[in-house]
Coordinates of C-alpha atoms in Angstrom, one line a residue:
M1 CA -35.2 3.6 -8.8
A2 CA -31.9 5.1 -10.1
E3 CA -28.6 3.7 -8.8
A4 CA -25.6 6.0 -7.8
A5 CA -22.5 5.5 -9.8
V6 CA -19.7 4.4 -7.4
E7 CA -16.2 5.4 -8.5
S8 CA -13.2 3.6 -7.3
P9 CA -10.3 5.7 -6.2
A10 CA -7.7 6.7 -8.7
A11 CA -4.8 4.4 -9.1
Q12 CA -1.7 5.6 -7.3
F13 CA 1.9 5.2 -8.6
F14 CA 5.2 5.2 -7.1
C15 CA 7.9 7.2 -8.5
H16 CA 11.3 5.5 -8.2
K17 CA 13.4 8.6 -8.8
C18 CA 11.5 10.7 -6.1
S19 CA 10.8 7.7 -3.9
V20 CA 7.2 8.8 -3.3
E21 CA 3.7 7.9 -4.1
I22 CA 2.2 10.2 -6.9
S23 CA -0.9 10.6 -9.1
P24 CA 0.8 10.7 -12.5
V25 CA 0.4 13.4 -15.2
L26 CA -1.7 12.0 -18.0
P27 CA -1.6 10.8 -20.8
D28 CA 2.2 10.4 -20.6
Y29 CA 2.1 8.9 -17.1
T30 CA 5.1 11.0 -15.8
C31 CA 5.9 12.1 -12.2
P32 CA 4.4 15.6 -11.5
R33 CA 7.5 16.3 -9.2
C34 CA 10.3 15.4 -11.5
Q35 CA 8.5 14.8 -14.9
G36 CA 10.3 11.5 -15.1
G37 CA 8.8 8.3 -16.4
F38 CA 10.3 5.7 -14.1
I39 CA 6.9 5.1 -12.3
E40 CA 5.1 2.0 -11.2
E41 CA 1.4 1.3 -10.3
V42 CA 1.0 0.6 -6.6
A43 CA -1.1 -2.4 -5.9
R44 CA -3.8 -1.9 -3.2
A45 CA -5.0 -4.9 -1.5
A46 CA -8.6 -4.9 -0.1
V47 CA -8.4 -5.5 3.7
E48 CA -11.5 -6.6 5.6
P49 CA -11.4 -6.3 9.3
S50 CA -11.5 -9.7 10.9
G51 CA -12.5 -8.7 14.4
E52 CA -9.2 -10.4 15.8
S53 CA -6.6 -8.3 17.5
E54 CA -2.9 -8.4 16.5
E55 CA -2.2 -10.4 19.7
D56 CA -4.8 -13.0 18.8
I57 CA -3.2 -13.4 15.3
Y58 CA 0.5 -13.2 16.2
G59 CA 0.5 -14.3 19.8
N60 CA 2.8 -13.0 22.4
T61 CA 5.8 -12.5 20.1
I62 CA 8.3 -11.9 23.2
D63 CA 7.1 -15.2 24.8
N64 CA 7.3 -17.1 21.5
M65 CA 10.9 -15.9 21.0
K66 CA 12.0 -16.7 24.5
M67 CA 11.0 -20.3 23.8
L68 CA 13.2 -20.5 20.7
M69 CA 16.3 -19.1 22.4
P70 CA 18.5 -21.7 24.4

């Protein structure tokens, strides 16, 4: 049985001059908007759903802050 090739999404970059995420122009790795080279690869973390709600993880933030205040 043949396996299908799975391609990972293309790496995204951040242009520091335009302040936006971009897909760079190759092979020079330049910004397609400003043609500048001051770009940085954006790291993407794999996030797996835990099944917990934000309230389960962080608790009731307002109540926690009230306990800290005199």
